[in-house]
PDB file of N, CA, C and O and ligand atoms in Angstrom:
ATOM      1  N   MET A   1      16.574 -15.995  -9.977  1.00 49.00           N
ATOM      2  CA  MET A   1      15.474 -15.377  -9.290  1.00 49.00           C
ATOM      3  C   MET A   1      15.909 -13.335 -10.104  1.00 49.00           C
ATOM      4  O   MET A   1      16.557 -13.031 -10.534  1.00 49.00           O
ATOM      5  N   LYS A   2      14.470 -13.341 -10.158  1.00 50.00           N
ATOM      6  CA  LYS A   2      14.128 -12.257 -10.704  1.00 50.00           C
ATOM      7  C   LYS A   2      14.319 -10.727 -10.034  1.00 50.00           C
ATOM      8  O   LYS A   2      14.190 -11.213  -8.899  1.00 50.00           O
ATOM      9  N   LYS A   3      15.525 -10.078 -10.798  1.00 53.00           N
ATOM     10  CA  LYS A   3      15.647  -9.022 -10.235  1.00 53.00           C
ATOM     11  C   LYS A   3      14.835  -7.661 -10.257  1.00 53.00           C
ATOM     12  O   LYS A   3      14.150  -7.343 -11.244  1.00 53.00           O
ATOM     13  N   ILE A   4      14.191  -6.842  -9.149  1.00 55.00           N
ATOM     14  CA  ILE A   4      13.167  -5.995  -9.160  1.00 55.00           C
ATOM     15  C   ILE A   4      13.931  -4.830  -8.652  1.00 55.00           C
ATOM     16  O   ILE A   4      14.986  -5.069  -7.715  1.00 55.00           O
ATOM     17  N   ASN A   5      13.959  -3.714  -9.675  1.00 68.00           N
ATOM     18  CA  ASN A   5      15.242  -2.539  -9.707  1.00 68.00           C
ATOM     19  C   ASN A   5      14.377  -1.530  -8.855  1.00 68.00           C
ATOM     20  O   ASN A   5      14.777  -1.540  -8.091  1.00 68.00           O
ATOM     21  N   HIS A   6      12.796  -1.452  -9.065  1.00 93.00           N
ATOM     22  CA  HIS A   6      12.588  -0.086  -8.582  1.00 93.00           C
ATOM     23  C   HIS A   6      10.912  -0.565  -8.559  1.00 93.00           C
ATOM     24  O   HIS A   6      10.698  -0.823  -9.375  1.00 93.00           O
ATOM     25  N   ILE A   7      10.412   0.029  -7.361  1.00 96.00           N
ATOM     26  CA  ILE A   7       8.840   0.150  -6.975  1.00 96.00           C
ATOM     27  C   ILE A   7       8.953   1.164  -6.428  1.00 96.00           C
ATOM     28  O   ILE A   7       9.569   1.703  -5.617  1.00 96.00           O
ATOM     29  N   HIS A   8       7.370   1.385  -7.230  1.00 96.00           N
ATOM     30  CA  HIS A   8       6.600   2.662  -6.349  1.00 96.00           C
ATOM     31  C   HIS A   8       4.989   2.409  -6.194  1.00 96.00           C
ATOM     32  O   HIS A   8       4.544   1.936  -6.746  1.00 96.00           O
ATOM     33  N   ILE A   9       4.748   2.672  -4.977  1.00 97.00           N
ATOM     34  CA  ILE A   9       3.766   3.022  -4.240  1.00 97.00           C
ATOM     35  C   ILE A   9       2.521   4.208  -4.062  1.00 97.00           C
ATOM     36  O   ILE A   9       3.452   4.491  -3.560  1.00 97.00           O
ATOM     37  N   SER A  10       1.808   4.030  -4.803  1.00 97.00           N
ATOM     38  CA  SER A  10       0.752   5.371  -4.302  1.00 97.00           C
ATOM     39  C   SER A  10      -0.278   5.316  -3.905  1.00 97.00           C
ATOM     40  O   SER A  10      -0.783   4.219  -4.026  1.00 97.00           O
ATOM     41  N   ILE A  11      -0.195   5.449  -2.743  1.00 97.00           N
ATOM     42  CA  ILE A  11      -1.922   5.736  -1.973  1.00 97.00           C
ATOM     43  C   ILE A  11      -2.537   7.544  -2.230  1.00 97.00           C
ATOM     44  O   ILE A  11      -2.188   7.898  -1.790  1.00 97.00           O
ATOM     45  N   ASP A  12      -3.784   6.636  -2.767  1.00 98.00           N
ATOM     46  CA  ASP A  12      -4.551   8.201  -2.871  1.00 98.00           C
ATOM     47  C   ASP A  12      -6.168   7.875  -1.587  1.00 98.00           C
ATOM     48  O   ASP A  12      -6.561   7.119  -1.702  1.00 98.00           O
ATOM     49  N   LYS A  13      -5.620   8.936  -0.481  1.00 96.00           N
ATOM     50  CA  LYS A  13      -5.854   9.334   0.587  1.00 96.00           C
ATOM     51  C   LYS A  13      -6.949   9.726   0.240  1.00 96.00           C
ATOM     52  O   LYS A  13      -8.045   9.551   1.312  1.00 96.00           O
ATOM     53  N   LYS A  14      -7.899   9.946  -0.461  1.00 96.00           N
ATOM     54  CA  LYS A  14      -9.025  10.715  -0.633  1.00 96.00           C
ATOM     55  C   LYS A  14     -10.073   9.470  -1.075  1.00 96.00           C
ATOM     56  O   LYS A  14     -10.937   9.700  -0.608  1.00 96.00           O
ATOM     57  N   LEU A  15      -9.567   8.872  -1.770  1.00 98.00           N
ATOM     58  CA  LEU A  15     -10.550   6.869  -1.611  1.00 98.00           C
ATOM     59  C   LEU A  15     -10.118   6.388  -0.422  1.00 98.00           C
ATOM     60  O   LEU A  15     -11.458   5.064  -0.721  1.00 98.00           O
ATOM     61  N   CYS A  16      -9.348   5.892   0.112  1.00 98.00           N
ATOM     62  CA  CYS A  16      -9.292   5.219   1.297  1.00 98.00           C
ATOM     63  C   CYS A  16      -9.713   5.046   1.882  1.00 98.00           C
ATOM     64  O   CYS A  16     -10.289   6.573   2.534  1.00 98.00           O
ATOM     65  N   LYS A  17     -10.647   4.270   2.667  1.00 97.00           N
ATOM     66  CA  LYS A  17     -11.474   4.512   3.776  1.00 97.00           C
ATOM     67  C   LYS A  17     -11.089   4.167   5.077  1.00 97.00           C
ATOM     68  O   LYS A  17     -11.906   4.559   6.221  1.00 97.00           O
ATOM     69  N   GLY A  18      -9.652   4.199   5.338  1.00 98.00           N
ATOM     70  CA  GLY A  18      -8.987   4.449   6.466  1.00 98.00           C
ATOM     71  C   GLY A  18      -8.932   2.758   7.248  1.00 98.00           C
ATOM     72  O   GLY A  18      -9.653   2.131   6.686  1.00 98.00           O
ATOM     73  N   VAL A  19      -8.291   2.761   7.511  1.00 98.00           N
ATOM     74  CA  VAL A  19      -6.865   1.740   7.375  1.00 98.00           C
ATOM     75  C   VAL A  19      -8.237   0.815   8.865  1.00 98.00           C
ATOM     76  O   VAL A  19      -8.229  -0.471   9.234  1.00 98.00           O
ATOM     77  N   ASP A  20      -8.310   1.998   9.914  1.00 96.00           N
ATOM     78  CA  ASP A  20      -9.732   1.449  11.122  1.00 96.00           C
ATOM     79  C   ASP A  20     -10.844   0.783  10.497  1.00 96.00           C
ATOM     80  O   ASP A  20     -11.723  -0.126  11.290  1.00 96.00           O
ATOM     81  N   GLY A  21     -11.236   1.207   9.245  1.00 94.00           N
ATOM     82  CA  GLY A  21     -12.663   0.880   8.845  1.00 94.00           C
ATOM     83  C   GLY A  21     -12.589  -0.493   7.851  1.00 94.00           C
ATOM     84  O   GLY A  21     -13.034  -1.008   7.025  1.00 94.00           O
ATOM     85  N   CYS A  22     -10.919  -0.775   7.361  1.00 98.00           N
ATOM     86  CA  CYS A  22     -10.629  -1.500   6.392  1.00 98.00           C
ATOM     87  C   CYS A  22      -9.359  -2.300   6.786  1.00 98.00           C
ATOM     88  O   CYS A  22      -9.653  -3.248   7.791  1.00 98.00           O
ATOM     89  N   GLY A  23      -7.910  -2.138   6.175  1.00 98.00           N
ATOM     90  CA  GLY A  23      -6.395  -2.315   7.211  1.00 98.00           C
ATOM     91  C   GLY A  23      -6.540  -3.819   5.661  1.00 98.00           C
ATOM     92  O   GLY A  23      -5.524  -4.119   6.591  1.00 98.00           O
ATOM     93  N   LEU A  24      -7.231  -4.360   4.977  1.00 98.00           N
ATOM     94  CA  LEU A  24      -7.512  -4.995   3.993  1.00 98.00           C
ATOM     95  C   LEU A  24      -5.794  -5.108   3.349  1.00 98.00           C
ATOM     96  O   LEU A  24      -4.912  -6.315   3.626  1.00 98.00           O
ATOM     97  N   CYS A  25      -5.085  -3.898   2.931  1.00 98.00           N
ATOM     98  CA  CYS A  25      -4.122  -3.556   2.288  1.00 98.00           C
ATOM     99  C   CYS A  25      -2.238  -4.466   2.981  1.00 98.00           C
ATOM    100  O   CYS A  25      -1.719  -5.195   3.172  1.00 98.00           O
ATOM    101  N   ILE A  26      -2.951  -3.597   5.096  1.00 98.00           N
ATOM    102  CA  ILE A  26      -2.165  -4.166   5.662  1.00 98.00           C
ATOM    103  C   ILE A  26      -1.890  -5.499   6.145  1.00 98.00           C
ATOM    104  O   ILE A  26      -1.246  -6.217   6.089  1.00 98.00           O
ATOM    105  N   HIS A  27      -3.309  -5.979   6.178  1.00 98.00           N
ATOM    106  CA  HIS A  27      -3.755  -7.796   6.194  1.00 98.00           C
ATOM    107  C   HIS A  27      -3.089  -8.646   5.357  1.00 98.00           C
ATOM    108  O   HIS A  27      -2.191  -9.773   5.860  1.00 98.00           O
ATOM    109  N   VAL A  28      -3.162  -7.685   3.749  1.00 98.00           N
ATOM    110  CA  VAL A  28      -2.815  -9.195   2.978  1.00 98.00           C
ATOM    111  C   VAL A  28      -1.398  -9.068   2.342  1.00 98.00           C
ATOM    112  O   VAL A  28      -0.719  -9.887   2.287  1.00 98.00           O
ATOM    113  N   CYS A  29      -0.774  -8.064   2.868  1.00 98.00           N
ATOM    114  CA  CYS A  29       1.102  -7.779   2.751  1.00 98.00           C
ATOM    115  C   CYS A  29       1.748  -8.790   3.471  1.00 98.00           C
ATOM    116  O   CYS A  29       1.812  -8.712   4.525  1.00 98.00           O
ATOM    117  N   PRO A  30       2.627  -9.571   2.373  1.00 98.00           N
ATOM    118  CA  PRO A  30       2.854 -10.747   3.069  1.00 98.00           C
ATOM    119  C   PRO A  30       4.532 -10.194   3.802  1.00 98.00           C
ATOM    120  O   PRO A  30       5.682 -10.710   4.750  1.00 98.00           O
ATOM    121  N   LYS A  31       4.761  -8.520   3.609  1.00 98.00           N
ATOM    122  CA  LYS A  31       6.293  -8.075   3.593  1.00 98.00           C
ATOM    123  C   LYS A  31       5.957  -7.201   4.622  1.00 98.00           C
ATOM    124  O   LYS A  31       7.250  -6.714   4.576  1.00 98.00           O
ATOM    125  N   GLU A  32       4.977  -6.778   5.243  1.00 98.00           N
ATOM    126  CA  GLU A  32       4.869  -5.975   6.412  1.00 98.00           C
ATOM    127  C   GLU A  32       5.243  -4.534   5.577  1.00 98.00           C
ATOM    128  O   GLU A  32       5.762  -3.815   6.265  1.00 98.00           O
ATOM    129  N   VAL A  33       5.245  -3.977   4.553  1.00 98.00           N
ATOM    130  CA  VAL A  33       5.690  -2.985   3.395  1.00 98.00           C
ATOM    131  C   VAL A  33       4.925  -2.095   4.502  1.00 98.00           C
ATOM    132  O   VAL A  33       5.541  -0.826   4.874  1.00 98.00           O
ATOM    133  N   TYR A  34       3.529  -2.096   4.711  1.00 98.00           N
ATOM    134  CA  TYR A  34       2.714  -0.595   5.511  1.00 98.00           C
ATOM    135  C   TYR A  34       2.513  -0.207   6.920  1.00 98.00           C
ATOM    136  O   TYR A  34       2.620  -1.821   7.776  1.00 98.00           O
ATOM    137  N   LYS A  35       2.698   0.463   7.131  1.00 98.00           N
ATOM    138  CA  LYS A  35       2.367   1.049   8.532  1.00 98.00           C
ATOM    139  C   LYS A  35       0.766   1.866   8.561  1.00 98.00           C
ATOM    140  O   LYS A  35       0.538   2.270   7.701  1.00 98.00           O
ATOM    141  N   ILE A  36       0.216   1.820   9.645  1.00 98.00           N
ATOM    142  CA  ILE A  36      -0.828   2.695   9.504  1.00 98.00           C
ATOM    143  C   ILE A  36      -0.411   4.360   9.994  1.00 98.00           C
ATOM    144  O   ILE A  36       0.617   4.800  10.733  1.00 98.00           O
ATOM    145  N   ALA A  37      -0.354   5.351   9.221  1.00 97.00           N
ATOM    146  CA  ALA A  37      -0.518   6.557   9.106  1.00 97.00           C
ATOM    147  C   ALA A  37      -0.457   7.001  10.495  1.00 97.00           C
ATOM    148  O   ALA A  37      -1.541   6.642  11.515  1.00 97.00           O
ATOM    149  N   ASP A  38       0.177   8.020  11.204  1.00 97.00           N
ATOM    150  CA  ASP A  38       0.454   8.774  12.250  1.00 97.00           C
ATOM    151  C   ASP A  38      -0.707   9.808  12.816  1.00 97.00           C
ATOM    152  O   ASP A  38      -1.667   9.777  13.559  1.00 97.00           O
ATOM    153  N   SER A  39      -0.994  10.308  11.259  1.00 96.00           N
ATOM    154  CA  SER A  39      -1.983  10.933  11.764  1.00 96.00           C
ATOM    155  C   SER A  39      -3.396  11.246  10.720  1.00 96.00           C
ATOM    156  O   SER A  39      -2.754  10.710   9.800  1.00 96.00           O
ATOM    157  N   LEU A  40      -4.151  11.770  10.919  1.00 97.00           N
ATOM    158  CA  LEU A  40      -5.442  11.864   9.999  1.00 97.00           C
ATOM    159  C   LEU A  40      -5.413  12.406   8.965  1.00 97.00           C
ATOM    160  O   LEU A  40      -5.131  13.740   9.203  1.00 97.00           O
ATOM    161  N   THR A  41      -6.084  12.623   8.225  1.00 96.00           N
ATOM    162  CA  THR A  41      -5.981  13.406   6.948  1.00 96.00           C
ATOM    163  C   THR A  41      -7.466  14.089   7.214  1.00 96.00           C
ATOM    164  O   THR A  41      -7.881  13.579   7.861  1.00 96.00           O
ATOM    165  N   ASP A  42      -7.653  14.883   6.148  1.00 95.00           N
ATOM    166  CA  ASP A  42      -8.647  15.997   6.217  1.00 95.00           C
ATOM    167  C   ASP A  42      -9.816  15.611   6.068  1.00 95.00           C
ATOM    168  O   ASP A  42     -10.450  15.950   6.469  1.00 95.00           O
ATOM    169  N   LYS A  43     -10.187  13.967   5.979  1.00 94.00           N
ATOM    170  CA  LYS A  43     -10.921  13.294   5.585  1.00 94.00           C
ATOM    171  C   LYS A  43     -11.582  12.697   7.121  1.00 94.00           C
ATOM    172  O   LYS A  43     -12.707  11.915   7.010  1.00 94.00           O
ATOM    173  N   GLY A  44     -10.212  12.809   7.867  1.00 97.00           N
ATOM    174  CA  GLY A  44     -10.491  12.035   9.401  1.00 97.00           C
ATOM    175  C   GLY A  44     -10.227  10.555   9.305  1.00 97.00           C
ATOM    176  O   GLY A  44     -10.629   9.733   9.498  1.00 97.00           O
ATOM    177  N   ILE A  45      -9.365   9.976   8.193  1.00 97.00           N
ATOM    178  CA  ILE A  45      -8.797   9.026   8.466  1.00 97.00           C
ATOM    179  C   ILE A  45      -7.602   8.600   8.308  1.00 97.00           C
ATOM    180  O   ILE A  45      -6.835   9.933   8.594  1.00 97.00           O
ATOM    181  N   LYS A  46      -7.238   7.585   8.201  1.00 98.00           N
ATOM    182  CA  LYS A  46      -6.022   6.951   8.713  1.00 98.00           C
ATOM    183  C   LYS A  46      -5.319   6.373   7.449  1.00 98.00           C
ATOM    184  O   LYS A  46      -5.630   5.064   7.757  1.00 98.00           O
ATOM    185  N   PRO A  47      -4.965   6.545   6.985  1.00 98.00           N
ATOM    186  CA  PRO A  47      -4.677   5.878   5.591  1.00 98.00           C
ATOM    187  C   PRO A  47      -3.303   4.314   5.920  1.00 98.00           C
ATOM    188  O   PRO A  47      -2.344   5.343   7.211  1.00 98.00           O
ATOM    189  N   PRO A  48      -2.738   3.707   5.015  1.00 98.00           N
ATOM    190  CA  PRO A  48      -1.672   3.424   5.113  1.00 98.00           C
ATOM    191  C   PRO A  48      -0.347   3.768   5.086  1.00 98.00           C
ATOM    192  O   PRO A  48      -0.705   5.099   3.681  1.00 98.00           O
ATOM    193  N   GLU A  49       0.694   4.019   5.072  1.00 98.00           N
ATOM    194  CA  GLU A  49       2.009   4.265   4.695  1.00 98.00           C
ATOM    195  C   GLU A  49       2.274   3.542   4.527  1.00 98.00           C
ATOM    196  O   GLU A  49       3.333   2.306   5.199  1.00 98.00           O
ATOM    197  N   PRO A  50       3.490   3.585   2.837  1.00 97.00           N
ATOM    198  CA  PRO A  50       4.162   2.241   2.442  1.00 97.00           C
ATOM    199  C   PRO A  50       5.754   2.530   3.166  1.00 97.00           C
ATOM    200  O   PRO A  50       6.325   3.514   3.101  1.00 97.00           O
ATOM    201  N   VAL A  51       5.842   2.147   4.548  1.00 96.00           N
ATOM    202  CA  VAL A  51       6.772   2.189   4.997  1.00 96.00           C
ATOM    203  C   VAL A  51       8.248   1.588   4.943  1.00 96.00           C
ATOM    204  O   VAL A  51       9.735   2.174   5.047  1.00 96.00           O
ATOM    205  N   ASN A  52       8.447   0.253   4.161  1.00 95.00           N
ATOM    206  CA  ASN A  52       9.362  -0.989   4.562  1.00 95.00           C
ATOM    207  C   ASN A  52       9.285  -0.762   2.556  1.00 95.00           C
ATOM    208  O   ASN A  52       9.119  -1.895   2.209  1.00 95.00           O
ATOM    209  N   ILE A  53       9.318  -0.125   1.679  1.00 95.00           N
ATOM    210  CA  ILE A  53       9.177  -0.347   0.062  1.00 95.00           C
ATOM    211  C   ILE A  53      10.046  -1.113  -0.301  1.00 95.00           C
ATOM    212  O   ILE A  53      10.295  -2.356  -0.949  1.00 95.00           O
ATOM    213  N   ASP A  54      11.879  -1.306   0.319  1.00 94.00           N
ATOM    214  CA  ASP A  54      13.027  -1.936   0.278  1.00 94.00           C
ATOM    215  C   ASP A  54      12.512  -3.349   0.226  1.00 94.00           C
ATOM    216  O   ASP A  54      12.542  -4.533  -0.085  1.00 94.00           O
ATOM    217  N   GLN A  55      11.341  -3.832   1.344  1.00 96.00           N
ATOM    218  CA  GLN A  55      11.035  -4.886   1.444  1.00 96.00           C
ATOM    219  C   GLN A  55       9.754  -6.010   0.454  1.00 96.00           C
ATOM    220  O   GLN A  55       9.297  -6.624   0.190  1.00 96.00           O
ATOM    221  N   CYS A  56       9.183  -4.568  -0.067  1.00 97.00           N
ATOM    222  CA  CYS A  56       8.277  -5.129  -1.286  1.00 97.00           C
ATOM    223  C   CYS A  56       8.380  -5.998  -2.620  1.00 97.00           C
ATOM    224  O   CYS A  56       9.685  -5.806  -2.811  1.00 97.00           O
ATOM    225  N   SER A  57       7.766  -7.292  -2.521  1.00 95.00           N
ATOM    226  CA  SER A  57       7.991  -7.733  -3.350  1.00 95.00           C
ATOM    227  C   SER A  57       7.614  -7.536  -5.365  1.00 95.00           C
ATOM    228  O   SER A  57       7.789  -8.149  -6.051  1.00 95.00           O
ATOM    229  N   GLY A  58       6.619  -6.554  -5.183  1.00 96.00           N
ATOM    230  CA  GLY A  58       6.001  -6.205  -6.211  1.00 96.00           C
ATOM    231  C   GLY A  58       4.514  -7.459  -6.573  1.00 96.00           C
ATOM    232  O   GLY A  58       4.290  -7.474  -7.828  1.00 96.00           O
ATOM    233  N   CYS A  59       4.261  -8.157  -5.343  1.00 97.00           N
ATOM    234  CA  CYS A  59       3.219  -8.980  -5.759  1.00 97.00           C
ATOM    235  C   CYS A  59       2.007  -8.253  -6.440  1.00 97.00           C
ATOM    236  O   CYS A  59       1.130  -9.342  -6.880  1.00 97.00           O
ATOM    237  N   MET A  60       1.755  -7.212  -5.738  1.00 97.00           N
ATOM    238  CA  MET A  60       1.012  -6.591  -6.232  1.00 97.00           C
ATOM    239  C   MET A  60      -1.031  -7.179  -5.400  1.00 97.00           C
ATOM    240  O   MET A  60      -1.880  -6.376  -5.441  1.00 97.00           O
ATOM    241  N   LEU A  61      -1.266  -7.658  -4.600  1.00 98.00           N
ATOM    242  CA  LEU A  61      -1.757  -8.468  -3.705  1.00 98.00           C
ATOM    243  C   LEU A  61      -2.604  -7.185  -2.867  1.00 98.00           C
ATOM    244  O   LEU A  61      -3.565  -6.920  -3.249  1.00 98.00           O
ATOM    245  N   CYS A  62      -1.563  -5.750  -2.464  1.00 98.00           N
ATOM    246  CA  CYS A  62      -2.684  -5.271  -2.040  1.00 98.00           C
ATOM    247  C   CYS A  62      -3.256  -3.925  -2.519  1.00 98.00           C
ATOM    248  O   CYS A  62      -4.454  -3.426  -2.503  1.00 98.00           O
ATOM    249  N   MET A  63      -2.546  -3.885  -3.691  1.00 98.00           N
ATOM    250  CA  MET A  63      -3.714  -3.207  -5.206  1.00 98.00           C
ATOM    251  C   MET A  63      -5.137  -4.097  -5.608  1.00 98.00           C
ATOM    252  O   MET A  63      -6.043  -3.375  -6.120  1.00 98.00           O
ATOM    253  N   MET A  64      -4.592  -5.245  -5.425  1.00 98.00           N
ATOM    254  CA  MET A  64      -5.911  -5.937  -6.355  1.00 98.00           C
ATOM    255  C   MET A  64      -6.916  -6.560  -5.041  1.00 98.00           C
ATOM    256  O   MET A  64      -7.847  -6.365  -5.462  1.00 98.00           O
ATOM    257  N   TYR A  65      -6.392  -6.347  -4.049  1.00 98.00           N
ATOM    258  CA  TYR A  65      -7.375  -6.252  -2.613  1.00 98.00           C
ATOM    259  C   TYR A  65      -7.732  -5.207  -2.376  1.00 98.00           C
ATOM    260  O   TYR A  65      -9.688  -5.152  -1.387  1.00 98.00           O
ATOM    261  N   CYS A  66      -7.409  -4.027  -2.627  1.00 98.00           N
ATOM    262  CA  CYS A  66      -8.387  -2.653  -2.275  1.00 98.00           C
ATOM    263  C   CYS A  66      -9.719  -2.413  -2.815  1.00 98.00           C
ATOM    264  O   CYS A  66      -9.646  -2.355  -3.902  1.00 98.00           O
ATOM    265  N   PRO A  67     -10.368  -2.466  -1.859  1.00 98.00           N
ATOM    266  CA  PRO A  67     -12.020  -2.333  -2.210  1.00 98.00           C
ATOM    267  C   PRO A  67     -12.054  -0.969  -2.857  1.00 98.00           C
ATOM    268  O   PRO A  67     -13.528  -0.887  -3.756  1.00 98.00           O
ATOM    269  N   ASP A  68     -11.175   0.334  -2.738  1.00 98.00           N
ATOM    270  CA  ASP A  68     -11.307   1.547  -2.970  1.00 98.00           C
ATOM    271  C   ASP A  68     -10.616   1.833  -4.233  1.00 98.00           C
ATOM    272  O   ASP A  68     -10.465   3.472  -5.004  1.00 98.00           O
ATOM    273  N   PHE A  69     -10.225   0.625  -4.817  1.00 98.00           N
ATOM    274  CA  PHE A  69      -9.231   1.526  -5.980  1.00 98.00           C
ATOM    275  C   PHE A  69      -8.294   2.135  -5.503  1.00 98.00           C
ATOM    276  O   PHE A  69      -7.578   2.968  -6.261  1.00 98.00           O
ATOM    277  N   SER A  70      -7.185   2.017  -4.508  1.00 98.00           N
ATOM    278  CA  SER A  70      -6.769   3.340  -3.305  1.00 98.00           C
ATOM    279  C   SER A  70      -5.109   2.954  -3.578  1.00 98.00           C
ATOM    280  O   SER A  70      -4.180   4.311  -3.457  1.00 98.00           O
ATOM    281  N   ILE A  71      -4.939   2.179  -3.953  1.00 98.00           N
ATOM    282  CA  ILE A  71      -3.371   1.906  -4.074  1.00 98.00           C
ATOM    283  C   ILE A  71      -3.237   1.219  -5.137  1.00 98.00           C
ATOM    284  O   ILE A  71      -3.344   0.633  -6.169  1.00 98.00           O
ATOM    285  N   VAL A  72      -1.521   2.168  -6.292  1.00 98.00           N
ATOM    286  CA  VAL A  72      -1.313   1.608  -7.201  1.00 98.00           C
ATOM    287  C   VAL A  72       0.143   1.084  -7.176  1.00 98.00           C
ATOM    288  O   VAL A  72       1.120   2.071  -6.590  1.00 98.00           O
ATOM    289  N   VAL A  73       0.729   0.105  -7.678  1.00 98.00           N
ATOM    290  CA  VAL A  73       1.467  -0.567  -7.069  1.00 98.00           C
ATOM    291  C   VAL A  73       2.806  -0.516  -8.552  1.00 98.00           C
ATOM    292  O   VAL A  73       2.086  -1.077  -9.912  1.00 98.00           O
ATOM    293  N   GLU A  74       3.672   0.493  -9.061  1.00 96.00           N
ATOM    294  CA  GLU A  74       4.053   0.333 -10.733  1.00 96.00           C
ATOM    295  C   GLU A  74       5.470  -0.566  -9.927  1.00 96.00           C
ATOM    296  O   GLU A  74       6.205  -0.129  -9.174  1.00 96.00           O
ATOM    297  N   VAL A  75       5.808  -1.359 -10.959  1.00 94.00           N
ATOM    298  CA  VAL A  75       7.017  -1.948 -10.486  1.00 94.00           C
ATOM    299  C   VAL A  75       8.005  -1.914 -12.202  1.00 94.00           C
ATOM    300  O   VAL A  75       7.430  -2.003 -13.217  1.00 94.00           O
ATOM    301  N   GLU A  76       9.429  -1.669 -11.901  1.00 90.00           N
ATOM    302  CA  GLU A  76       9.887  -1.192 -13.291  1.00 90.00           C
ATOM    303  C   GLU A  76      11.049  -2.126 -13.181  1.00 90.00           C
ATOM    304  O   GLU A  76      11.900  -2.267 -12.418  1.00 90.00           O
ATOM    305  N   LYS A  77      10.825  -2.982 -13.860  1.00 78.00           N
ATOM    306  CA  LYS A  77      11.837  -4.137 -14.198  1.00 78.00           C
ATOM    307  C   LYS A  77      13.565  -3.964 -15.264  1.00 78.00           C
ATOM    308  O   LYS A  77      12.952  -2.977 -16.037  1.00 78.00           O
TER     309      LYS A  77
HETATM  310  S1  LIG B 101       2.745  -5.079  -3.599  1.00 97.44           S
HETATM  311 FE1  LIG B 101       2.647  -7.269  -2.203  1.00 97.44          FE
HETATM  312  S2  LIG B 101       4.884  -6.750  -0.989  1.00 97.44           S
HETATM  313 FE2  LIG B 101       4.582  -4.762  -1.780  1.00 97.44          FE
HETATM  314  S3  LIG B 101       3.110  -4.038  -0.800  1.00 97.44           S
HETATM  315 FE3  LIG B 101       1.961  -4.466  -2.427  1.00 97.44          FE
HETATM  316  S4  LIG B 101       1.112  -6.577  -0.829  1.00 97.44           S
HETATM  317 FE4  LIG B 101       3.261  -5.973   0.366  1.00 97.44          FE
HETATM  318  S1  LIG B 102      -7.301  -1.933   1.409  1.00 97.44           S
HETATM  319 FE1  LIG B 102      -7.781   0.622   1.064  1.00 97.44          FE
HETATM  320  S2  LIG B 102      -9.297   1.298   1.048  1.00 97.44           S
HETATM  321 FE2  LIG B 102      -8.438  -0.060   2.462  1.00 97.44          FE
HETATM  322  S3  LIG B 102      -7.371   0.772   3.935  1.00 97.44           S
HETATM  323 FE3  LIG B 102      -5.877  -0.110   2.069  1.00 97.44          FE
HETATM  324  S4  LIG B 102      -6.160   1.312   0.844  1.00 97.44           S
HETATM  325 FE4  LIG B 102      -7.536   2.252   2.321  1.00 97.44          FE
END
């Protein structure tokens, strides 16, 4: 099995339309990495928060499915 050393997930909160109106990233993630943010951004949305990054497999599904290109997953091998 390939070992993944380091994963970095960044969310562009200005691009995200909010989990309430979208939430695709949370639905497609097989590892339950994301939760909904507790507070609203300046734009009035609740973006996803990657809280279980240690569970992330680096599959990139969240990045590929996000319709607003808000997510970047970087995997250092
Ligand atoms: S890369 Fe895959 S496992 Fe990691 S947060 Fe995105 S969907 Fe979940
Ligand atoms: S899929 Fe993209 S736009 Fe939709 S809630 Fe997730 S980060 Fe935001």
